[in-house]
Amino acid sequence: MQMFDPPHPGEILKEMYLKPLNISVTAFAENIGVRRATVSSLINKKSSITPMMAVRLGKALKTTPDLWLGLQMEYDLWQIKQETRNNKAIENINTLIA
């Protein structure tokens, strides 16, 4: 299933986990063993979920790394599809499989 304009995983982290749990960015960062700036960058859509971050989020939030990496993939694919719309370099690629 393809979403329309999927949210950045950082938005999901902030809105569905940090806010309802009433946990600060600083406290969450300390809990998962990263710098506050790392979590801040993520929730402000300035960075992406890495496999290691996905493992940390999965452990802290009782989810799976697959969930976080899947959210990141959906977001990235939607973004690149928007960027490559009507892109001549992409349009000029020949389909090799019939």
CSV table of C-alpha atoms in Angstrom, one decimal:
chain,number,residue,atom,x,y,z
A,1,MET,CA,0.0,0.0,0.0
A,2,GLN,CA,1.4,3.3,-1.0
A,3,MET,CA,0.7,6.4,1.1
A,4,PHE,CA,0.1,9.9,-0.1
A,5,ASP,CA,2.6,12.3,1.5
A,6,PRO,CA,3.7,10.0,4.4
A,7,PRO,CA,4.9,11.7,7.6
A,8,HIS,CA,8.6,11.7,8.4
A,9,PRO,CA,9.4,9.1,11.1
A,10,GLY,CA,10.6,11.9,13.4
A,11,GLU,CA,7.1,13.4,13.3
A,12,ILE,CA,5.7,10.0,14.3
A,13,LEU,CA,8.2,9.7,17.1
A,14,LYS,CA,7.3,13.1,18.5
A,15,GLU,CA,3.5,13.0,18.1
A,16,MET,CA,2.8,9.3,18.8
A,17,TYR,CA,5.4,8.6,21.4
A,18,LEU,CA,7.2,11.5,23.1
A,19,LYS,CA,4.2,13.8,23.6
A,20,PRO,CA,1.8,11.1,24.9
A,21,LEU,CA,4.5,9.7,27.2
A,22,ASN,CA,5.3,13.3,28.3
A,23,ILE,CA,9.0,12.6,27.9
A,24,SER,CA,11.4,15.4,26.9
A,25,VAL,CA,13.8,15.1,24.0
A,26,THR,CA,16.7,15.2,26.5
A,27,ALA,CA,15.3,12.4,28.6
A,28,PHE,CA,14.6,10.3,25.6
A,29,ALA,CA,18.0,10.8,24.1
A,30,GLU,CA,19.6,9.9,27.4
A,31,ASN,CA,17.5,6.7,27.6
A,32,ILE,CA,18.5,5.5,24.1
A,33,GLY,CA,22.1,6.5,24.5
A,34,VAL,CA,22.4,9.3,22.0
A,35,ARG,CA,23.0,13.0,22.1
A,36,ARG,CA,20.0,15.3,22.5
A,37,ALA,CA,20.9,16.9,19.1
A,38,THR,CA,20.5,13.5,17.4
A,39,VAL,CA,16.9,13.1,18.6
A,40,SER,CA,16.2,16.8,17.9
A,41,SER,CA,17.5,16.5,14.4
A,42,LEU,CA,15.3,13.5,13.8
A,43,ILE,CA,12.0,15.0,15.2
A,44,ASN,CA,12.7,18.2,13.2
A,45,LYS,CA,13.0,16.1,9.9
A,46,LYS,CA,16.7,17.1,9.5
A,47,SER,CA,17.9,13.5,9.7
A,48,SER,CA,16.8,10.0,8.8
A,49,ILE,CA,16.3,6.8,10.7
A,50,THR,CA,19.5,4.6,10.5
A,51,PRO,CA,19.4,0.9,11.2
A,52,MET,CA,21.1,1.5,14.6
A,53,MET,CA,18.5,4.2,15.5
A,54,ALA,CA,15.8,1.9,14.4
A,55,VAL,CA,17.1,-0.8,16.9
A,56,ARG,CA,17.3,1.8,19.7
A,57,LEU,CA,13.7,3.1,19.0
A,58,GLY,CA,12.4,-0.4,18.8
A,59,LYS,CA,13.8,-1.3,22.2
A,60,ALA,CA,12.8,1.9,23.9
A,61,LEU,CA,9.3,2.0,22.5
A,62,LYS,CA,8.4,-1.7,22.3
A,63,THR,CA,8.2,-1.6,18.5
A,64,THR,CA,10.4,-3.2,15.9
A,65,PRO,CA,13.4,-1.8,13.9
A,66,ASP,CA,11.4,-2.9,10.8
A,67,LEU,CA,8.7,-0.5,11.7
A,68,TRP,CA,11.0,2.5,11.8
A,69,LEU,CA,13.0,1.5,8.7
A,70,GLY,CA,9.8,0.9,6.8
A,71,LEU,CA,8.5,4.4,7.8
A,72,GLN,CA,11.7,5.9,6.6
A,73,MET,CA,11.6,4.0,3.3
A,74,GLU,CA,8.0,5.1,2.6
A,75,TYR,CA,9.0,8.7,3.4
A,76,ASP,CA,12.1,8.6,1.2
A,77,LEU,CA,10.4,6.9,-1.7
A,78,TRP,CA,7.6,9.4,-1.7
A,79,GLN,CA,10.0,12.3,-1.6
A,80,ILE,CA,12.2,11.1,-4.4
A,81,LYS,CA,9.1,10.3,-6.6
A,82,GLN,CA,8.1,13.9,-6.1
A,83,GLU,CA,11.5,15.2,-7.0
A,84,THR,CA,11.8,13.0,-10.1
A,85,ARG,CA,8.4,13.8,-11.6
A,86,ASN,CA,8.8,15.0,-15.2
A,87,ASN,CA,12.6,14.5,-14.8
A,88,LYS,CA,14.0,14.1,-18.4
A,89,ALA,CA,16.9,11.9,-17.1
A,90,ILE,CA,14.5,9.5,-15.6
A,91,GLU,CA,12.1,9.6,-18.5
A,92,ASN,CA,14.9,8.8,-20.9
A,93,ILE,CA,15.7,5.5,-19.2
A,94,ASN,CA,14.7,2.6,-21.4
A,95,THR,CA,12.8,-0.3,-19.9
A,96,LEU,CA,14.9,-3.4,-20.5
A,97,ILE,CA,12.3,-6.0,-19.5
A,98,ALA,CA,9.3,-6.6,-21.8
